[in-house]
Amino acid sequence: MSGIDLSKTLLNRVDKKQTDVQSPKTTQKEAVVELTKQINLYQSVAIIVGIIIGSGIFVSPVGILQNVRSVGMSCIMWAVCGIFSGLCALCYAEFGACIPQSGGEYTYIRRAFGDFPAFICLWTNFIIICPVSLAASCMIFATYILQPAFPDCETPQVATRLIAALVISLLVCLNCINIEWSSKVQVVITICKLSALLMIIVIGFIFQGRGGNSENVKESFSGSDYSAGAIAISLYSGFWAYGGWSYLNFLTDELIEPHKNLPRAIIISMTVVTCVYLLANVAYFSVLTPAEMLASSAVAVTFVDQTIPMAAWIVPILIAISVMGTINGGSLSMSRLFFVGAANHHLPSYISMINVRFFTPVPSLITIQIMCLIMQSFEEIFYLIELAGFGFATVLTCVLAGQVYLRYREPDLPRPIKLPIVLPIVILMASLAILVLTVYQKPIESGLGLLMMAAGAPLYVLGVYWERKPTIVRNYLGRFTRLVQKILYVCPQEDGREWT
């Protein structure tokens, strides 16, 4: 799967043109084709918060309420999910500090268990988690950005799919050109969505101060469902709402002082998101009854319609902007995962190459765009979200198991952050329990998820384990890789590091 080394040829051409193609930290004579450290602490926080806070808190924050059936238990479960996700994020922070390389969970599983489990993790992200999540987010963006133009009818499917394809293409283009621009866009989007949520929170508390929906306060736990199945499914819904906290670990190589900024960004982000989610739910319950929330197709729209009707038209636009932050951060982060996987020969080698002008992993980003466009063509895209959730839960369990195992196998590994060993063990047990309950509650979806993950095994044998491929196969792959290099103006990273 190897290609030609175009770095000298391409860099010589660039030097002759005397254009500034290197990163801010390199001179013209020292231009090196590699990913550069450009993401600071504030941008790191914006990336995490921007990915986590998507459409869920605006559109349908009722997944938990639907299962536990009371206001009080709903708020408790939101808090529990936030705390659990925060503790999981701290476990990832320990891994990220002691193994400061991009690739996130793929890199950690590879360090703990070897190539095959890491490949299955990479395959799960490549075929399920990344394209399904981004495709669904693009469809949601298109639906809500078009809603003001079609206030009294359903948005046309053709227009929705075209807008969905356009937004992923534009954001991938932005990430290809400049990661710093992409990070700044993420900061702006995060500020917008936090401002929108702050507006909802303030309005809710004003209504609560004037009496609000007193029945929700008096009968907070009336009709609660405390069964293990209801709690497990509500936890699953909550974890999906908090999903995205692990994505910064994919960008470790581009963080400034990752051993400091990675854990700081995770702690700050999870604290902010948990508080905002809780306060937003309290604000919703201050105005709406549980029945109104369950019946609403977009809770934020219903909320504003009952409080400030004249401003209801702007809510769909705010939802679309919020979802755009999730798409931007997701494509930025996941491209680095596939970049690292390809550098380890677990994906075609061209995916691990970098554009010599922009110093970004253009092939990896374009691969994500293509996979996303393919997933958008499926009619049942939102059904696939459940498979993506199961896949992530499985990967998370493997990462936690790897953390516990590495504590035993490599006790002397330098760990700038070292959590009490009991913490990852307890979280691992909880994650296993949730996974088992999910299989019990949704056997068909879980079975399909396992089948899609298992499909990576024969691909590993053919693509990775089988090294002595026929000459005709190697020649074909080499020609294809060289073609990609010429079209995308890319070459292998020049820093010579080993992605171990």
Short mmCIF file of C-alpha atoms in Angstrom, two decimals:
data_model
loop_
_atom_site.label_atom_id
_atom_site.label_comp_id
_atom_site.label_asym_id
_atom_site.label_seq_id
_atom_site.Cartn_x
_atom_site.Cartn_y
_atom_site.Cartn_z
CA MET A 1 0.00 0.00 0.00
CA SER A 2 3.01 2.26 -0.11
CA GLY A 3 3.28 5.19 -2.47
CA ILE A 4 6.08 7.33 -3.86
CA ASP A 5 7.84 9.97 -1.77
CA LEU A 6 6.84 13.23 -3.40
CA SER A 7 8.04 15.37 -0.51
CA LYS A 8 11.31 16.55 -2.10
CA THR A 9 9.77 17.22 -5.52
CA LEU A 10 6.76 19.03 -4.15
CA LEU A 11 8.70 21.06 -1.59
CA ASN A 12 11.25 22.10 -4.22
CA ARG A 13 8.42 23.41 -6.39
CA VAL A 14 6.98 25.31 -3.48
CA ASP A 15 10.39 26.75 -2.56
CA LYS A 16 10.87 28.02 -6.13
CA LYS A 17 7.55 29.81 -5.97
CA GLN A 18 8.64 31.30 -2.62
CA THR A 19 5.24 30.78 -1.11
CA ASP A 20 4.62 30.41 2.57
CA VAL A 21 3.59 26.77 2.71
CA GLN A 22 5.06 25.88 6.08
CA SER A 23 3.49 26.09 9.50
CA PRO A 24 3.94 29.20 11.64
CA LYS A 25 6.65 27.40 13.60
CA THR A 26 8.89 26.51 10.62
CA THR A 27 11.06 28.61 8.33
CA GLN A 28 11.20 28.30 4.54
CA LYS A 29 14.50 26.41 4.73
CA GLU A 30 13.23 24.03 7.39
CA ALA A 31 9.82 23.22 5.90
CA VAL A 32 8.75 19.80 7.13
CA VAL A 33 5.59 18.04 6.05
CA GLU A 34 3.90 17.12 9.34
CA LEU A 35 0.91 17.98 11.48
CA THR A 36 1.61 21.11 13.52
CA LYS A 37 0.65 22.06 17.07
CA GLN A 38 -1.90 24.86 16.68
CA ILE A 39 -4.77 24.06 19.09
CA ASN A 40 -4.67 25.91 22.42
CA LEU A 41 -6.68 25.30 25.60
CA TYR A 42 -9.62 27.54 24.66
CA GLN A 43 -9.94 25.98 21.22
CA SER A 44 -9.71 22.52 22.84
CA VAL A 45 -12.62 23.35 25.14
CA ALA A 46 -14.58 24.74 22.18
CA ILE A 47 -13.97 21.55 20.19
CA ILE A 48 -15.25 19.27 22.98
CA VAL A 49 -18.22 21.45 23.97
CA GLY A 50 -19.04 22.07 20.31
CA ILE A 51 -19.10 18.34 19.54
CA ILE A 52 -21.08 17.28 22.64
CA ILE A 53 -23.79 19.94 22.47
CA GLY A 54 -25.53 19.09 19.22
CA SER A 55 -29.21 18.95 18.43
CA GLY A 56 -30.29 16.69 21.31
CA ILE A 57 -30.73 19.28 24.05
CA PHE A 58 -32.71 21.52 21.66
CA VAL A 59 -34.72 18.94 19.74
CA SER A 60 -35.51 15.96 21.92
CA PRO A 61 -34.11 15.96 25.47
CA VAL A 62 -36.80 13.45 26.40
CA GLY A 63 -35.03 10.13 25.89
CA ILE A 64 -34.44 9.90 29.63
CA LEU A 65 -37.87 11.27 30.59
CA GLN A 66 -39.56 8.74 28.32
CA ASN A 67 -38.01 5.88 30.29
CA VAL A 68 -37.96 7.05 33.94
CA ARG A 69 -41.31 8.91 33.56
CA SER A 70 -40.83 11.68 36.13
CA VAL A 71 -39.27 15.12 36.30
CA GLY A 72 -37.17 14.40 39.39
CA MET A 73 -35.73 11.11 38.15
CA SER A 74 -35.07 12.69 34.75
CA CYS A 75 -32.91 15.43 36.29
CA ILE A 76 -31.09 12.88 38.47
CA MET A 77 -30.31 10.70 35.46
CA TRP A 78 -29.03 13.71 33.49
CA ALA A 79 -26.65 14.44 36.38
CA VAL A 80 -25.59 10.78 36.70
CA CYS A 81 -24.88 10.55 32.96
CA GLY A 82 -22.83 13.75 33.11
CA ILE A 83 -20.79 12.55 36.08
CA PHE A 84 -20.23 9.10 34.56
CA SER A 85 -19.20 10.61 31.21
CA GLY A 86 -16.87 12.99 33.06
CA LEU A 87 -15.21 10.08 34.90
CA CYS A 88 -14.82 8.19 31.61
CA ALA A 89 -13.27 11.33 30.14
CA LEU A 90 -10.79 11.47 33.04
CA CYS A 91 -9.75 7.89 32.24
CA TYR A 92 -9.14 8.99 28.65
CA ALA A 93 -7.20 11.98 29.98
CA GLU A 94 -4.86 9.65 31.89
CA PHE A 95 -4.30 7.65 28.71
CA GLY A 96 -3.80 10.83 26.67
CA ALA A 97 -1.23 12.21 29.12
CA CYS A 98 0.86 9.02 29.34
CA ILE A 99 0.54 8.17 25.62
CA PRO A 100 0.60 11.66 24.02
CA GLN A 101 -0.20 10.59 20.47
CA SER A 102 -3.16 11.18 18.20
CA GLY A 103 -5.57 8.34 17.54
CA GLY A 104 -7.43 8.27 20.85
CA GLU A 105 -8.99 4.93 21.76
CA TYR A 106 -7.42 3.20 18.74
CA THR A 107 -3.93 4.11 19.98
CA TYR A 108 -4.73 3.08 23.56
CA ILE A 109 -6.23 -0.29 22.60
CA ARG A 110 -3.26 -0.99 20.32
CA ARG A 111 -0.83 -0.26 23.15
CA ALA A 112 -2.73 -2.52 25.56
CA PHE A 113 -3.92 -5.43 23.41
CA GLY A 114 -2.12 -5.28 20.07
CA ASP A 115 -2.97 -4.81 16.41
CA PHE A 116 -6.07 -6.95 15.90
CA PRO A 117 -8.28 -5.43 18.66
CA ALA A 118 -7.06 -1.97 17.60
CA PHE A 119 -8.02 -2.71 13.99
CA ILE A 120 -11.53 -3.77 15.06
CA CYS A 121 -11.81 -0.48 17.00
CA LEU A 122 -10.64 1.44 13.92
CA TRP A 123 -13.01 -0.50 11.65
CA THR A 124 -15.95 0.17 14.00
CA ASN A 125 -15.24 3.89 13.87
CA PHE A 126 -14.61 3.82 10.11
CA ILE A 127 -17.71 1.90 9.02
CA ILE A 128 -20.25 2.74 11.76
CA ILE A 129 -19.55 5.44 14.34
CA CYS A 130 -18.01 8.22 12.23
CA PRO A 131 -20.06 8.12 8.98
CA VAL A 132 -23.38 7.35 10.67
CA SER A 133 -23.01 10.08 13.30
CA LEU A 134 -21.89 12.72 10.79
CA ALA A 135 -24.50 11.74 8.19
CA ALA A 136 -27.31 11.91 10.74
CA SER A 137 -26.06 15.29 11.99
CA CYS A 138 -25.94 16.63 8.43
CA MET A 139 -29.54 15.51 7.82
CA ILE A 140 -30.66 17.18 11.07
CA PHE A 141 -28.81 20.38 10.07
CA ALA A 142 -30.51 20.42 6.68
CA THR A 143 -33.96 19.78 8.18
CA TYR A 144 -33.76 22.69 10.61
CA ILE A 145 -32.00 25.18 8.36
CA LEU A 146 -34.83 24.67 5.84
CA GLN A 147 -37.66 24.73 8.40
CA PRO A 148 -38.21 28.54 8.32
CA ALA A 149 -38.74 28.24 4.54
CA PHE A 150 -41.30 25.44 5.01
CA PRO A 151 -43.08 26.41 8.26
CA ASP A 152 -46.34 24.55 7.62
CA CYS A 153 -45.16 21.47 5.73
CA GLU A 154 -42.45 18.84 5.68
CA THR A 155 -39.15 19.84 4.08
CA PRO A 156 -38.57 18.18 0.66
CA GLN A 157 -36.25 15.16 0.83
CA VAL A 158 -34.28 16.26 -2.23
CA ALA A 159 -33.53 19.68 -0.72
CA THR A 160 -32.66 18.11 2.63
CA ARG A 161 -30.17 15.70 1.09
CA LEU A 162 -28.59 18.41 -1.07
CA ILE A 163 -28.10 20.74 1.91
CA ALA A 164 -26.75 17.83 3.98
CA ALA A 165 -24.21 17.03 1.25
CA LEU A 166 -23.29 20.71 0.95
CA VAL A 167 -22.59 21.26 4.66
CA ILE A 168 -20.27 18.24 5.02
CA SER A 169 -18.46 19.27 1.83
CA LEU A 170 -17.96 22.87 3.00
CA LEU A 171 -16.73 21.87 6.47
CA VAL A 172 -14.37 19.23 5.07
CA CYS A 173 -13.01 21.87 2.70
CA LEU A 174 -12.44 24.23 5.65
CA ASN A 175 -10.63 21.52 7.61
CA CYS A 176 -8.50 20.72 4.57
CA ILE A 177 -7.35 24.31 4.14
CA ASN A 178 -6.48 25.36 7.69
CA ILE A 179 -7.00 23.69 11.06
CA GLU A 180 -6.63 27.06 12.82
CA TRP A 181 -9.54 28.50 10.83
CA SER A 182 -11.58 25.41 11.65
CA SER A 183 -10.76 25.76 15.35
CA LYS A 184 -11.77 29.44 15.33
CA VAL A 185 -15.05 28.60 13.58
CA GLN A 186 -15.64 26.00 16.29
CA VAL A 187 -15.10 28.65 18.98
CA VAL A 188 -17.66 30.97 17.34
CA ILE A 189 -20.22 28.16 16.94
CA THR A 190 -19.73 27.06 20.56
CA ILE A 191 -20.30 30.61 21.79
CA CYS A 192 -23.51 30.80 19.71
CA LYS A 193 -24.94 27.54 21.04
CA LEU A 194 -24.02 28.35 24.66
CA SER A 195 -25.65 31.76 24.22
CA ALA A 196 -28.82 30.10 22.90
CA LEU A 197 -28.91 27.71 25.85
CA LEU A 198 -28.22 30.57 28.26
CA MET A 199 -31.22 32.41 26.79
CA ILE A 200 -33.42 29.33 27.39
CA ILE A 201 -32.10 28.96 30.95
CA VAL A 202 -32.70 32.64 31.81
CA ILE A 203 -36.25 32.57 30.38
CA GLY A 204 -36.99 29.37 32.28
CA PHE A 205 -35.80 30.76 35.59
CA ILE A 206 -37.77 33.97 35.05
CA PHE A 207 -40.92 31.90 34.54
CA GLN A 208 -40.06 29.77 37.57
CA GLY A 209 -39.64 32.92 39.65
CA ARG A 210 -43.15 34.00 38.61
CA GLY A 211 -44.66 30.71 39.70
CA GLY A 212 -43.79 28.60 36.67
CA ASN A 213 -45.10 25.08 36.33
CA SER A 214 -45.62 24.35 40.03
CA GLU A 215 -46.99 20.84 39.41
CA ASN A 216 -43.59 19.68 38.14
CA VAL A 217 -42.03 20.80 41.43
CA LYS A 218 -44.72 19.37 43.74
CA GLU A 219 -44.87 15.99 42.02
CA SER A 220 -41.26 15.66 40.89
CA PHE A 221 -41.04 11.89 41.42
CA SER A 222 -44.65 10.96 40.77
CA GLY A 223 -44.92 7.91 38.49
CA SER A 224 -41.17 7.21 38.45
CA ASP A 225 -40.00 3.93 36.90
CA TYR A 226 -37.12 2.57 38.99
CA SER A 227 -36.71 -0.73 37.09
CA ALA A 228 -33.22 -1.77 35.97
CA GLY A 229 -34.28 -1.86 32.31
CA ALA A 230 -35.72 1.66 32.37
CA ILE A 231 -32.64 3.04 34.11
CA ALA A 232 -30.28 1.24 31.70
CA ILE A 233 -32.02 2.57 28.58
CA SER A 234 -32.21 6.09 30.07
CA LEU A 235 -28.48 5.91 30.80
CA TYR A 236 -27.92 4.86 27.20
CA SER A 237 -29.92 7.88 25.99
CA GLY A 238 -27.97 10.16 28.32
CA PHE A 239 -24.60 8.85 27.20
CA TRP A 240 -25.59 9.55 23.60
CA ALA A 241 -26.41 13.15 24.54
CA TYR A 242 -22.97 13.50 26.19
CA GLY A 243 -21.19 11.73 23.33
CA GLY A 244 -18.13 13.43 21.85
CA TRP A 245 -16.02 13.95 24.98
CA SER A 246 -13.39 11.49 23.67
CA TYR A 247 -12.79 13.25 20.35
CA LEU A 248 -10.06 15.63 21.55
CA ASN A 249 -7.83 12.59 22.20
CA PHE A 250 -7.74 12.04 18.43
CA LEU A 251 -5.97 15.42 18.07
CA THR A 252 -3.23 15.02 20.70
CA ASP A 253 -0.40 15.62 18.20
CA GLU A 254 -1.86 19.02 17.32
CA LEU A 255 -2.49 20.23 20.87
CA ILE A 256 -0.16 22.77 22.45
CA GLU A 257 1.26 21.14 25.62
CA PRO A 258 -1.09 18.13 25.46
CA HIS A 259 0.00 16.73 28.83
CA LYS A 260 -1.42 19.90 30.44
CA ASN A 261 -4.14 21.11 28.10
CA LEU A 262 -5.80 17.75 27.37
CA PRO A 263 -6.90 17.00 30.97
CA ARG A 264 -7.71 20.66 31.62
CA ALA A 265 -9.89 20.87 28.51
CA ILE A 266 -11.71 17.64 29.40
CA ILE A 267 -12.44 18.72 32.99
CA ILE A 268 -13.59 22.22 31.98
CA SER A 269 -15.72 20.96 29.09
CA MET A 270 -17.51 18.20 31.00
CA THR A 271 -18.25 20.55 33.90
CA VAL A 272 -19.69 23.19 31.55
CA VAL A 273 -21.77 20.70 29.53
CA THR A 274 -23.19 18.91 32.59
CA CYS A 275 -24.22 22.18 34.26
CA VAL A 276 -25.73 23.56 31.04
CA TYR A 277 -27.68 20.36 30.36
CA LEU A 278 -29.10 20.26 33.89
CA LEU A 279 -30.07 23.94 33.88
CA ALA A 280 -31.63 23.65 30.41
CA ASN A 281 -33.80 20.72 31.56
CA VAL A 282 -34.86 22.66 34.67
CA ALA A 283 -35.77 25.59 32.39
CA TYR A 284 -37.83 23.34 30.12
CA PHE A 285 -39.71 21.86 33.09
CA SER A 286 -40.38 25.38 34.40
CA VAL A 287 -42.57 26.07 31.37
CA LEU A 288 -43.61 22.72 29.87
CA THR A 289 -45.31 19.68 31.35
CA PRO A 290 -43.79 16.21 30.79
CA ALA A 291 -46.67 15.43 28.41
CA GLU A 292 -45.93 18.55 26.33
CA MET A 293 -42.24 17.66 26.16
CA LEU A 294 -42.93 14.08 25.09
CA ALA A 295 -45.37 15.25 22.41
CA SER A 296 -43.03 17.91 20.98
CA SER A 297 -40.93 17.23 17.88
CA ALA A 298 -38.54 20.02 18.92
CA VAL A 299 -38.70 20.95 22.61
CA ALA A 300 -36.79 24.22 22.23
CA VAL A 301 -39.22 25.40 19.54
CA THR A 302 -42.22 24.56 21.75
CA PHE A 303 -40.54 26.25 24.72
CA VAL A 304 -39.88 29.53 22.88
CA ASP A 305 -43.30 29.39 21.21
CA GLN A 306 -44.92 29.46 24.67
CA THR A 307 -42.63 32.12 26.11
CA ILE A 308 -41.54 34.44 23.25
CA PRO A 309 -43.69 33.49 20.22
CA MET A 310 -42.22 36.20 18.00
CA ALA A 311 -38.75 34.64 18.35
CA ALA A 312 -39.81 31.06 17.58
CA TRP A 313 -38.59 31.30 13.97
CA ILE A 314 -34.96 31.75 15.05
CA VAL A 315 -34.79 28.53 17.09
CA PRO A 316 -34.47 26.18 14.07
CA ILE A 317 -31.56 28.29 12.84
CA LEU A 318 -29.87 28.07 16.25
CA ILE A 319 -30.38 24.30 16.23
CA ALA A 320 -28.78 24.11 12.78
CA ILE A 321 -25.78 26.16 13.93
CA SER A 322 -25.41 23.91 16.97
CA VAL A 323 -25.42 20.79 14.80
CA MET A 324 -22.88 22.37 12.46
CA GLY A 325 -20.46 22.57 15.39
CA THR A 326 -20.87 18.83 15.95
CA ILE A 327 -20.19 18.12 12.27
CA ASN A 328 -17.14 20.39 12.16
CA GLY A 329 -15.59 19.02 15.34
CA GLY A 330 -16.40 15.44 14.41
CA SER A 331 -14.84 15.60 10.96
CA LEU A 332 -11.76 17.39 12.34
CA SER A 333 -11.21 14.81 15.09
CA MET A 334 -12.10 11.59 13.26
CA SER A 335 -9.82 12.45 10.34
CA ARG A 336 -6.85 12.22 12.73
CA LEU A 337 -7.99 8.78 13.90
CA PHE A 338 -7.97 7.42 10.34
CA PHE A 339 -4.70 9.24 9.64
CA VAL A 340 -3.00 7.39 12.52
CA GLY A 341 -4.61 4.07 11.56
CA ALA A 342 -3.27 4.39 8.01
CA ALA A 343 0.19 5.32 9.33
CA ASN A 344 0.12 1.98 11.18
CA HIS A 345 -0.81 0.20 7.90
CA HIS A 346 -4.32 -0.59 9.14
CA LEU A 347 -5.88 1.52 6.36
CA PRO A 348 -4.61 2.34 2.84
CA SER A 349 -1.38 4.34 3.09
CA TYR A 350 -2.66 7.38 1.14
CA ILE A 351 -5.00 8.17 4.07
CA SER A 352 -1.91 8.87 6.22
CA MET A 353 -0.54 11.50 3.85
CA ILE A 354 -0.45 15.27 4.32
CA ASN A 355 -0.98 18.09 1.87
CA VAL A 356 2.34 19.92 1.41
CA ARG A 357 0.69 23.32 1.16
CA PHE A 358 -1.83 23.24 4.00
CA PHE A 359 -0.19 20.63 6.29
CA THR A 360 -3.52 18.88 6.84
CA PRO A 361 -4.56 15.22 6.29
CA VAL A 362 -6.57 15.95 3.14
CA PRO A 363 -7.02 12.30 2.02
CA SER A 364 -8.39 11.32 5.43
CA LEU A 365 -10.86 14.21 5.41
CA ILE A 366 -12.05 13.45 1.89
CA THR A 367 -12.49 9.78 2.84
CA ILE A 368 -14.75 10.88 5.70
CA GLN A 369 -16.72 13.08 3.30
CA ILE A 370 -17.27 10.18 0.89
CA MET A 371 -18.34 7.78 3.68
CA CYS A 372 -20.73 10.40 5.04
CA LEU A 373 -22.30 11.00 1.62
CA ILE A 374 -22.80 7.24 1.19
CA MET A 375 -24.54 6.96 4.57
CA GLN A 376 -26.80 9.93 3.74
CA SER A 377 -28.23 7.89 0.86
CA PHE A 378 -29.72 5.31 3.25
CA GLU A 379 -33.41 5.78 4.04
CA GLU A 380 -33.02 4.33 7.56
CA ILE A 381 -30.04 6.45 8.58
CA PHE A 382 -31.46 7.20 12.03
CA TYR A 383 -31.93 3.49 12.72
CA LEU A 384 -28.17 3.12 12.21
CA ILE A 385 -27.56 5.59 15.05
CA GLU A 386 -28.46 2.84 17.52
CA LEU A 387 -25.78 0.65 15.97
CA ALA A 388 -23.27 3.49 16.31
CA GLY A 389 -24.17 3.90 19.98
CA PHE A 390 -23.65 0.19 20.63
CA GLY A 391 -20.33 0.30 18.77
CA PHE A 392 -19.07 3.20 20.87
CA ALA A 393 -20.13 1.49 24.11
CA THR A 394 -18.15 -1.60 23.07
CA VAL A 395 -15.06 0.44 22.21
CA LEU A 396 -15.31 2.35 25.51
CA THR A 397 -15.41 -0.93 27.45
CA CYS A 398 -12.28 -2.13 25.63
CA VAL A 399 -10.44 1.13 26.41
CA LEU A 400 -11.27 0.89 30.12
CA ALA A 401 -10.17 -2.76 30.17
CA GLY A 402 -6.93 -1.69 28.48
CA GLN A 403 -6.31 0.98 31.09
CA VAL A 404 -6.67 -1.53 33.94
CA TYR A 405 -4.49 -4.06 32.10
CA LEU A 406 -1.70 -1.54 31.41
CA ARG A 407 -1.59 -0.63 35.10
CA TYR A 408 -0.61 -4.28 35.69
CA ARG A 409 1.60 -4.81 32.62
CA GLU A 410 3.41 -1.45 32.60
CA PRO A 411 3.35 -0.15 36.19
CA ASP A 412 6.38 2.09 35.55
CA LEU A 413 4.90 3.87 32.52
CA PRO A 414 5.16 7.63 33.24
CA ARG A 415 1.67 8.89 34.06
CA PRO A 416 1.40 12.69 34.53
CA ILE A 417 -2.20 11.99 35.57
CA LYS A 418 -2.71 8.87 37.68
CA LEU A 419 -6.23 8.07 38.85
CA PRO A 420 -6.88 5.66 41.74
CA ILE A 421 -7.03 2.20 40.14
CA VAL A 422 -10.41 1.58 41.74
CA LEU A 423 -11.95 4.30 39.54
CA PRO A 424 -11.31 2.70 36.11
CA ILE A 425 -12.25 -0.72 37.56
CA VAL A 426 -15.61 0.56 38.84
CA ILE A 427 -16.31 2.39 35.56
CA LEU A 428 -15.34 -0.74 33.61
CA MET A 429 -17.80 -2.84 35.62
CA ALA A 430 -20.54 -0.24 35.10
CA SER A 431 -19.81 -0.06 31.38
CA LEU A 432 -19.99 -3.86 31.09
CA ALA A 433 -23.30 -3.90 32.97
CA ILE A 434 -24.79 -1.24 30.68
CA LEU A 435 -23.56 -3.15 27.62
CA VAL A 436 -25.14 -6.40 28.82
CA LEU A 437 -28.43 -4.68 29.64
CA THR A 438 -28.42 -3.03 26.21
CA VAL A 439 -28.00 -6.42 24.52
CA TYR A 440 -30.87 -7.74 26.64
CA GLN A 441 -33.16 -4.78 25.89
CA LYS A 442 -32.28 -4.43 22.17
CA PRO A 443 -31.01 -7.83 20.95
CA ILE A 444 -31.61 -7.21 17.22
CA GLU A 445 -29.78 -3.87 17.08
CA SER A 446 -26.97 -5.22 19.27
CA GLY A 447 -26.64 -8.33 17.09
CA LEU A 448 -26.39 -6.25 13.92
CA GLY A 449 -23.78 -4.05 15.57
CA LEU A 450 -21.70 -7.09 16.52
CA LEU A 451 -21.99 -8.48 12.98
CA MET A 452 -20.76 -5.23 11.45
CA MET A 453 -17.84 -5.14 13.88
CA ALA A 454 -17.00 -8.81 13.22
CA ALA A 455 -16.89 -8.08 9.47
CA GLY A 456 -13.57 -6.36 10.14
CA ALA A 457 -11.88 -9.69 11.00
CA PRO A 458 -11.54 -11.03 7.42
CA LEU A 459 -10.47 -7.57 6.25
CA TYR A 460 -7.69 -7.60 8.86
CA VAL A 461 -6.48 -10.97 7.56
CA LEU A 462 -6.51 -9.83 3.91
CA GLY A 463 -5.26 -6.28 4.37
CA VAL A 464 -2.90 -6.42 7.36
CA TYR A 465 -1.95 -9.97 8.34
CA TRP A 466 -1.39 -11.13 4.74
CA GLU A 467 1.83 -9.21 4.03
CA ARG A 468 3.13 -11.14 1.00
CA LYS A 469 0.48 -10.13 -1.47
CA PRO A 470 0.84 -11.01 -5.18
CA THR A 471 2.90 -8.61 -7.25
CA ILE A 472 -0.09 -7.62 -9.37
CA VAL A 473 -2.00 -6.54 -6.24
CA ARG A 474 0.95 -4.53 -4.88
CA ASN A 475 1.46 -2.84 -8.25
CA TYR A 476 -2.21 -1.90 -8.50
CA LEU A 477 -2.23 -0.45 -4.98
CA GLY A 478 1.00 1.42 -5.67
CA ARG A 479 -0.39 2.99 -8.87
CA PHE A 480 -3.58 4.02 -7.10
CA THR A 481 -1.63 5.58 -4.22
CA ARG A 482 0.60 7.53 -6.62
CA LEU A 483 -2.47 8.78 -8.46
CA VAL A 484 -3.97 10.04 -5.19
CA GLN A 485 -0.69 11.75 -4.29
CA LYS A 486 -0.61 13.61 -7.59
CA ILE A 487 -4.27 14.65 -7.48
CA LEU A 488 -4.30 15.80 -3.84
CA TYR A 489 -0.70 17.09 -3.74
CA VAL A 490 0.15 14.98 -0.69
CA CYS A 491 3.11 13.02 0.63
CA PRO A 492 3.93 10.93 3.73
CA GLN A 493 4.64 12.71 7.01
CA GLU A 494 8.36 13.47 7.29
CA ASP A 495 8.96 13.46 11.03
CA GLY A 496 9.87 9.76 11.02
CA ARG A 497 7.95 8.93 14.18
CA GLU A 498 6.72 5.45 15.01
CA TRP A 499 3.01 5.32 15.76
CA THR A 500 3.21 2.81 18.59
#
